[in-house]
Every structure is written in structure tokens, then in C-alpha cells.
Coordinates of C-alpha atoms and ligand atoms in Angstrom, one line a residue:
X39 CA 26.8 51.6 -36.6
X40 CA 29.9 52.6 -34.8
X41 CA 33.4 51.7 -35.7
X42 CA 35.9 51.7 -32.8
X43 CA 39.6 51.9 -33.2
X44 CA 41.4 51.2 -36.4
X45 CA 42.4 47.7 -35.3
X46 CA 39.0 46.9 -33.8
X47 CA 35.9 45.1 -34.8
X48 CA 32.9 46.8 -36.3
X49 CA 30.1 46.8 -33.8
X50 CA 26.4 46.8 -34.4
X51 CA 24.0 47.2 -31.4
X52 CA 21.5 44.3 -31.6
X53 CA 17.8 44.8 -31.5
X54 CA 17.8 44.2 -27.7
X55 CA 20.8 46.6 -27.3
X56 CA 22.7 44.1 -25.2
X57 CA 24.5 42.3 -27.9
X58 CA 26.9 43.2 -30.7
X59 CA 27.4 41.2 -33.8
X60 CA 30.0 40.8 -36.5
X61 CA 29.7 42.6 -39.7
X62 CA 32.2 42.5 -42.6
X63 CA 34.2 45.7 -42.7
X64 CA 34.9 46.9 -46.1
X65 CA 38.3 47.8 -47.5
X66 CA 41.4 45.8 -48.4
X67 CA 43.2 43.4 -46.1
X68 CA 45.5 45.3 -43.8
X69 CA 49.1 44.2 -43.9
X70 CA 51.7 44.8 -41.2
X71 CA 54.6 46.9 -42.4
X72 CA 57.6 47.0 -40.1
X73 CA 59.4 50.3 -39.5
X74 CA 62.7 48.6 -39.8
X75 CA 63.9 45.3 -41.3
X76 CA 67.3 44.1 -40.1
X77 CA 69.3 41.3 -41.6
X78 CA 72.2 39.3 -40.2
X79 CA 75.0 38.4 -42.6
X80 CA 74.2 34.7 -42.1
X81 CA 70.6 35.4 -43.1
X82 CA 71.8 37.0 -46.4
X83 CA 73.8 33.9 -47.2
X84 CA 70.5 32.1 -47.6
X85 CA 68.4 32.3 -50.8
X86 CA 65.2 32.7 -48.6
X87 CA 66.9 35.7 -46.8
X88 CA 67.7 37.3 -50.2
X89 CA 64.1 36.9 -51.3
X90 CA 62.9 38.7 -48.1
X91 CA 65.5 41.4 -48.8
X92 CA 64.2 41.9 -52.3
X93 CA 60.6 42.1 -51.0
X94 CA 61.5 44.6 -48.3
X95 CA 63.3 46.7 -51.0
X96 CA 60.2 46.5 -53.3
X97 CA 58.1 47.8 -50.4
X98 CA 60.6 50.5 -49.7
X99 CA 60.9 49.5 -46.1
X100 CA 63.9 50.9 -44.1
X101 CA 66.6 48.2 -44.1
X102 CA 69.7 47.7 -42.0
X103 CA 72.4 45.1 -42.6
X104 CA 74.0 44.1 -39.3
X105 CA 77.8 43.8 -39.1
X106 CA 77.5 40.5 -37.1
X107 CA 75.0 37.7 -36.5
X108 CA 73.9 39.1 -33.1
X109 CA 70.8 41.2 -32.9
X110 CA 71.6 44.4 -30.9
X111 CA 70.0 47.8 -30.3
X112 CA 66.5 46.5 -29.9
X113 CA 65.9 47.7 -26.4
X114 CA 64.4 51.1 -25.7
X115 CA 64.8 53.3 -22.6
X116 CA 61.9 51.6 -20.8
X117 CA 59.6 48.6 -21.2
X118 CA 57.1 50.7 -23.3
X119 CA 59.7 51.8 -25.8
X120 CA 61.2 48.3 -26.0
X121 CA 57.8 47.0 -26.8
X122 CA 57.2 49.6 -29.4
X123 CA 60.6 49.1 -31.1
X124 CA 60.2 45.3 -30.9
X125 CA 56.7 45.2 -32.4
X126 CA 57.8 47.4 -35.4
X127 CA 61.0 45.5 -36.2
X128 CA 61.4 42.5 -38.4
X129 CA 64.7 40.7 -37.9
X130 CA 65.8 38.2 -40.5
X131 CA 68.2 35.7 -38.9
X132 CA 69.1 32.1 -39.1
X133 CA 67.6 29.6 -36.7
X134 CA 70.2 28.4 -34.2
X135 CA 71.2 24.7 -33.8
X136 CA 68.7 24.3 -30.9
X137 CA 65.8 24.9 -33.3
X138 CA 66.6 21.6 -35.0
X139 CA 65.8 19.6 -31.9
X140 CA 62.0 19.6 -32.1
X141 CA 59.8 19.6 -29.1
X142 CA 56.4 17.8 -28.8
X143 CA 53.3 20.1 -28.5
X144 CA 50.3 18.2 -27.2
X145 CA 47.4 18.4 -27.6
X146 CA 47.8 20.4 -30.8
X147 CA 50.3 18.3 -32.7
X148 CA 53.1 15.7 -32.4
X149 CA 55.9 18.2 -32.9
X150 CA 56.4 22.0 -33.2
X151 CA 58.8 23.7 -35.5
X152 CA 59.3 27.4 -36.1
X153 CA 59.5 29.5 -39.3
X154 CA 59.7 32.6 -37.1
X155 CA 59.4 33.8 -33.5
X156 CA 57.3 36.8 -32.5
X157 CA 54.2 38.4 -33.9
X158 CA 53.3 41.9 -34.9
X159 CA 49.9 41.7 -33.2
X160 CA 49.0 43.4 -29.9
X161 CA 46.8 41.0 -28.1
X162 CA 46.7 41.7 -24.4
X163 CA 46.4 38.1 -23.4
X164 CA 49.2 37.0 -25.8
X165 CA 50.6 33.6 -24.8
X166 CA 54.0 34.6 -26.4
X167 CA 54.5 36.9 -23.3
X168 CA 55.2 33.7 -21.3
X169 CA 57.1 31.8 -23.9
X170 CA 59.5 34.2 -25.6
X171 CA 62.0 36.3 -23.7
X172 CA 63.5 39.7 -24.6
X173 CA 62.1 42.5 -26.8
X174 CA 59.1 41.3 -28.8
X175 CA 60.8 41.7 -32.2
X176 CA 59.6 39.4 -35.0
X177 CA 62.5 37.1 -36.0
X178 CA 62.1 35.3 -39.3
X179 CA 64.3 32.3 -40.0
X180 CA 66.1 32.5 -43.4
X181 CA 67.4 28.9 -43.3
X182 CA 63.9 27.7 -44.0
X183 CA 64.7 24.8 -46.3
X184 CA 66.9 23.2 -43.6
X185 CA 64.1 23.8 -41.0
X186 CA 61.6 22.1 -43.2
X187 CA 63.8 19.2 -44.2
X188 CA 64.6 18.6 -40.6
X189 CA 61.0 17.7 -39.8
X190 CA 61.4 14.5 -41.9
X191 CA 63.6 13.1 -39.1
X192 CA 60.6 13.3 -36.8
X193 CA 58.1 11.5 -39.0
X194 CA 56.9 8.3 -37.5
X195 CA 58.0 5.2 -39.5
X196 CA 54.4 4.1 -39.6
X197 CA 51.3 6.3 -39.4
X198 CA 50.7 10.0 -39.6
X199 CA 52.8 12.7 -37.9
X200 CA 51.6 16.3 -37.3
X201 CA 53.7 19.4 -37.2
X202 CA 52.6 22.7 -35.7
X203 CA 54.1 25.9 -37.1
X204 CA 52.3 28.6 -35.0
X205 CA 53.6 28.0 -31.4
X206 CA 55.8 31.1 -31.4
X207 CA 54.5 33.2 -34.2
X208 CA 51.5 34.0 -36.4
X209 CA 52.9 32.9 -39.7
X210 CA 50.1 34.5 -41.8
X211 CA 50.6 37.9 -40.2
X212 CA 54.1 38.1 -41.8
X213 CA 53.5 36.0 -44.9
X214 CA 53.4 39.0 -47.2
X215 CA 57.0 39.7 -46.2
X216 CA 58.4 36.2 -45.8
X217 CA 56.4 33.7 -48.0
X218 CA 57.6 31.1 -45.4
X219 CA 54.1 29.6 -44.9
X220 CA 53.6 29.0 -48.6
X221 CA 56.9 27.2 -48.8
X222 CA 56.0 25.1 -45.8
X223 CA 52.6 24.2 -47.3
X224 CA 54.3 23.2 -50.6
X225 CA 56.8 21.1 -48.6
X226 CA 54.2 19.2 -46.6
X227 CA 52.2 18.7 -49.8
X228 CA 55.0 16.4 -50.8
X229 CA 55.0 14.4 -47.5
X230 CA 52.6 11.4 -47.7
X231 CA 52.8 10.7 -44.0
X232 CA 53.0 14.1 -42.4
X233 CA 50.9 17.2 -42.2
X234 CA 51.3 20.8 -41.3
X235 CA 49.1 22.8 -38.9
X236 CA 49.1 26.5 -38.6
X237 CA 46.8 29.1 -37.0
X238 CA 46.3 32.8 -37.4
X239 CA 44.3 35.9 -36.4
X240 CA 45.0 37.5 -39.8
X241 CA 43.1 37.1 -43.1
X242 CA 45.5 37.6 -46.0
X243 CA 45.0 34.1 -47.4
X244 CA 44.7 34.8 -51.2
X245 CA 48.3 33.9 -51.9
X246 CA 47.8 30.5 -50.3
X247 CA 44.6 29.4 -52.1
X248 CA 46.1 27.8 -55.2
X249 CA 49.1 26.1 -53.6
X250 CA 49.5 22.3 -54.1
X251 CA 48.7 21.4 -50.5
X252 CA 47.4 17.9 -51.3
X253 CA 45.3 18.0 -48.1
X254 CA 48.5 17.9 -46.0
X255 CA 47.9 21.2 -44.3
X256 CA 45.1 22.2 -41.9
X257 CA 44.7 25.9 -41.8
X258 CA 43.0 27.3 -38.6
X259 CA 41.7 30.7 -37.8
X260 CA 41.7 31.8 -34.2
X261 CA 38.4 33.5 -33.4
X262 CA 36.6 34.9 -30.4
X263 CA 33.4 36.6 -29.2
X264 CA 33.3 40.2 -30.4
X265 CA 33.7 41.8 -26.9
X266 CA 36.8 39.8 -26.3
X267 CA 38.3 40.7 -29.7
X268 CA 37.3 44.3 -29.2
X269 CA 38.8 44.7 -25.8
X270 CA 41.9 42.6 -26.0
X271 CA 43.1 42.2 -29.6
X272 CA 44.9 44.8 -31.6
X273 CA 46.7 44.9 -35.0
X274 CA 45.0 41.7 -36.2
X275 CA 42.1 41.1 -38.6
X276 CA 38.5 41.7 -37.7
X277 CA 36.8 38.4 -36.5
X278 CA 34.4 38.6 -39.5
X279 CA 37.3 38.8 -41.9
X280 CA 39.0 35.8 -40.2
X281 CA 35.8 33.8 -40.8
X282 CA 35.8 34.9 -44.4
X283 CA 39.4 33.7 -44.7
X284 CA 38.4 30.3 -43.3
X285 CA 35.6 30.2 -46.0
X286 CA 38.1 31.1 -48.8
X287 CA 40.6 28.4 -47.6
X288 CA 37.9 25.7 -47.4
X289 CA 36.1 26.4 -50.7
X290 CA 37.1 23.9 -53.4
X291 CA 39.4 25.5 -56.1
X292 CA 40.2 24.1 -59.5
X293 CA 43.9 24.6 -59.2
X294 CA 44.6 22.8 -55.9
X295 CA 42.0 20.0 -56.3
X296 CA 39.8 21.0 -53.4
X297 CA 39.8 23.3 -50.5
X298 CA 42.0 23.0 -47.5
X299 CA 41.1 21.1 -44.3
X300 CA 40.3 24.0 -41.9
X301 CA 39.8 24.6 -38.2
X302 CA 38.4 27.2 -35.9
X303 CA 40.4 27.7 -32.7
X304 CA 38.2 29.5 -30.2
X305 CA 40.7 31.1 -27.9
X306 CA 41.0 32.4 -25.3
X307 CA 37.5 31.6 -24.1
X308 CA 36.4 34.0 -21.3
X309 CA 33.2 33.9 -19.3
X310 CA 32.5 37.6 -19.9
X311 CA 29.1 39.1 -19.2
X312 CA 26.5 37.5 -21.4
X313 CA 29.1 35.1 -22.6
X314 CA 26.6 32.5 -23.8
X315 CA 24.9 35.0 -26.2
X316 CA 28.2 36.4 -27.5
X317 CA 29.7 33.0 -28.2
X318 CA 26.4 31.7 -29.7
X319 CA 26.6 34.7 -32.0
X320 CA 30.1 33.8 -33.0
X321 CA 29.0 30.3 -33.9
X322 CA 26.0 31.6 -35.8
X323 CA 28.4 33.8 -37.9
X324 CA 30.8 30.9 -38.4
X325 CA 28.0 28.7 -39.6
X326 CA 27.0 31.4 -42.1
X327 CA 30.6 31.7 -43.3
X328 CA 31.0 27.9 -43.6
X329 CA 27.6 27.1 -45.2
X330 CA 29.0 24.2 -47.4
X331 CA 30.4 20.8 -46.7
X332 CA 34.1 21.1 -45.5
X333 CA 36.6 19.3 -43.3
X334 CA 36.3 21.4 -40.1
X335 CA 37.7 20.9 -36.7
X336 CA 37.4 22.9 -33.5
X337 CA 40.0 23.6 -30.7
X338 CA 38.7 25.1 -27.6
X339 CA 41.1 26.9 -25.3
X340 CA 40.1 28.7 -22.1
X341 CA 42.0 31.7 -20.9
X342 CA 44.9 30.9 -18.7
X343 CA 48.2 32.6 -17.7
X344 CA 51.4 31.9 -15.8
X345 CA 52.8 34.3 -13.2
X346 CA 55.7 35.1 -15.5
X347 CA 53.4 35.9 -18.5
X348 CA 51.2 38.1 -16.3
X349 CA 54.2 40.2 -15.3
X350 CA 55.2 40.7 -18.9
X351 CA 51.7 41.5 -20.0
X352 CA 51.3 44.1 -17.3
X353 CA 54.5 45.7 -18.5
X354 CA 53.4 45.7 -22.1
X355 CA 49.8 46.7 -21.5
X356 CA 49.7 48.7 -18.2
X357 CA 46.1 49.9 -18.7
X358 CA 44.7 46.5 -19.6
X359 CA 41.3 45.5 -18.1
X360 CA 42.1 41.8 -18.8
X361 CA 41.3 39.8 -15.7
X362 CA 44.7 38.5 -14.5
X363 CA 43.7 38.1 -10.9
X364 CA 43.8 34.7 -9.1
X365 CA 40.2 35.0 -7.9
X366 CA 38.0 32.3 -9.3
X367 CA 41.1 30.5 -10.6
X368 CA 42.7 27.2 -9.8
X369 CA 46.3 26.4 -10.3
X370 CA 47.6 23.7 -12.6
X371 CA 51.2 22.5 -12.6
X372 CA 53.1 21.2 -15.6
X373 CA 55.6 18.4 -15.4
X374 CA 58.4 20.8 -14.6
X375 CA 56.5 22.3 -11.6
X376 CA 55.6 25.5 -13.4
X377 CA 52.2 27.0 -12.3
X378 CA 49.4 28.3 -14.5
X379 CA 46.1 29.8 -13.5
X380 CA 43.0 28.3 -15.1
X381 CA 39.3 28.9 -14.4
X382 CA 37.8 27.0 -11.5
X383 CA 36.5 23.5 -12.2
X384 CA 32.8 24.5 -12.0
X385 CA 33.3 27.4 -14.5
X386 CA 35.2 25.0 -16.9
X387 CA 32.4 22.5 -16.7
X388 CA 29.7 25.0 -17.6
X389 CA 31.8 26.5 -20.5
X390 CA 32.7 23.1 -21.9
X391 CA 29.1 21.9 -21.8
X392 CA 27.9 25.0 -23.7
X393 CA 30.5 24.7 -26.4
X394 CA 30.1 21.0 -27.0
X395 CA 26.3 21.5 -27.2
X396 CA 26.4 24.5 -29.5
X397 CA 29.1 23.1 -31.8
X398 CA 27.2 19.9 -32.2
X399 CA 24.1 21.9 -33.0
X400 CA 25.8 24.4 -35.5
X401 CA 28.3 22.0 -37.0
X402 CA 27.1 18.4 -36.7
X403 CA 29.9 17.1 -39.0
X404 CA 32.8 18.9 -37.3
X405 CA 35.2 17.3 -34.8
X406 CA 36.3 18.9 -31.5
X407 CA 39.9 18.1 -31.2
X408 CA 40.4 19.1 -27.6
X409 CA 39.1 21.2 -24.8
X410 CA 41.6 22.8 -22.4
Ligands
SF4_1458 S1 47.9 37.2 -33.0 FE1 48.4 35.6 -31.5 S2 50.7 35.6 -31.3 FE2 50.0 37.6 -32.3 S3 49.8 39.0 -30.6 FE3 47.8 38.1 -30.9 S4 47.8 36.3 -29.5 FE4 49.9 36.9 -29.7

């Protein structure tokens, strides 16, 4: 058995030598600890901001109270230093007025809202590179009660409305510092016609297990084939641990009246060498982790990138071996004319047929929500 870097997946050569499989690494869940936590004065006027301050003090994290509500001093001398400073800083701020005008987010949910922006992870394909500008600092919003209550304005008068909380952050990756996700789960537990969706590559779910979610939250874990995780993901939980987190969330508990509805988001799907074997292995491991009846969905997202995100990723990860070339890609345009590069139609067709077949075989009761 070999263990690669600290942030990496434990690898076990298979009997044939050409595959690697997931094993459960021992040891406690690893939690991100920022090197600096900064607070704006407005954030400290909020009870949620004060609680984050108390937690940061308990953890003896370096704290700075800013003189004004503007974040400054987060850039380094070059892109590398700016990245390093950003990814080790937690900024506690208040969400600006624009955050209260929600945007739709198909196909994932009706609306997106944000408890934070930025993520402590180091995934070389990170979609945030194309959606957030400036230093990659993690900003947490201290005016959380107002953010949650605002979602009620967007609930359909009749029928069910879904709200996605993970478009600009990984809320579980910072939950030990913020407790924002727990508060959101509690809030949506009181909304009979709305539900919360969140997704993570982390695994520290124990604090969420006994919350009164009332089946109004679907918790999803983002997983991938081991070689993709090993090469391109850093600072996040091992894939095997994410699958165990999904198991914990889905298992019925006495206190919350039953397990959470859960989901597996397989993203970004990449046709790497031996991709069928590696993804079949992932689904085998997932089936082993979820070997009991549960409300399970799948979301299947192939790798894609915009030219802007590619530039940022090349700045952040200059030595990446991630395939960001346009060879074998087709362009897709959004309604504003923006371009993104997706796999060629024939590749997409082959990948899709494989996943639909394998998921039906491994999880006959699960629903595939979308393929993209
Ligand atoms: S966990 Fe998600 S949001 Fe965080 S760095 Fe990785 S891809 Fe980006």
C-alpha cells in the first residue's frame, strides 16, 4: 500500500496492477484551519459574526478586526502569493444588497443563495476560478438570518421550490468555523414547500446528523474516480471518506426521524485512461457504502471550462497536467454569448451511456437528476 500526499487518496494496486481502488484511510477527519480570520465591523454587529469570532478565539486562530467594511491587503506580490494568502484566510463579512436578488441555477435547483463565497480546497479544475473574481479568500456572510429569510420571497405560491447553497462555496468545508450550514438546514426544516440542496467534497458531517431537517435538505457528496481525485484534488477529504459521509447522512437516526435524502454528484467526469474501470470501481465502492434503502439521486457533470477560468487555473496551478486544451472539445454558448469547452458529442454519448447503464445496475432505485 502506498499513501501519496497528505491531501491525497490512499492507493492500492489491484490484482491486475492497472487499477487502484478506494480504501478508508484511518485517522480523524481533517479540518481546515485558516492562518488568519478577519472580521469587518458590520460582521461583528451580527450575532452570527460574534459566534464565529468566539469559535475562532476558542481555536486560537489569528484574528484581525478591520477598521472598515472593505477587505484590503489580501493580494500578494504575485499570483502565487495571492493564491496562498487567499486560500489561508477566512473573511467574515456581511453579504451586500446584490446577494438578496437571487439567481436561478438550472439544472441543479430553482434558485441559488450564498452562505459564503470561496473554498479552502485546492482542486485544479475548480469551477470557482471562472465564477469568483479576485483573491480566492473564503468570505463567510455574517448576516445569515436575513439571507435565509430572504429565500422565502422566492418560494412558489404553489408547489415545491429548491434552493442550492453550494454554487460559490463548499459549505461543509468551513462548517466547523461557521455553523452556517446547520442553521440553513434547521431553517429549511421549517419550510413545508421549499428544500435546501448542498454539495461537498468534505466529510465532517457528524454535527449535522441529528438536526431537525424534516426531509427538507438533500445532502450531496461530490465524488470522482480515484485517479482524477489523486491528480487534481487537494485539501479535501478522501473519496472513500466522502462515501462514508454519505452513508452516515443517509442512515436513519432516532433523533431526526430518519436519514437525510442524499445524492452523489460525479464531477467532473473525465475520460482518462481506463476510465470505465475506474468509474465502475467508484460505483462499486458507492454501492458498498450505501448498502441499505435510501433516497438517493445522481448528478453527472462532465469536465468543462471557459477561457477565463482556464487562464485563472493556469495562474493558480502552473504545473497542472489537467487537460485544458481545445482538442477533442466542442464549444457551447450560454445565453449571454459566453463560450465554454465541453467534450465532443461522440465522447459525451459514450460516457453518458456508460453512466446510465452502470447506475441502473448498481442503484436500481436511484434517480439520475441530470447529465451535462
Ligand atoms: S472543493 Fe469544490 S469549490 Fe472547493 S476547491 Fe474543490 S472544486 Fe473548488
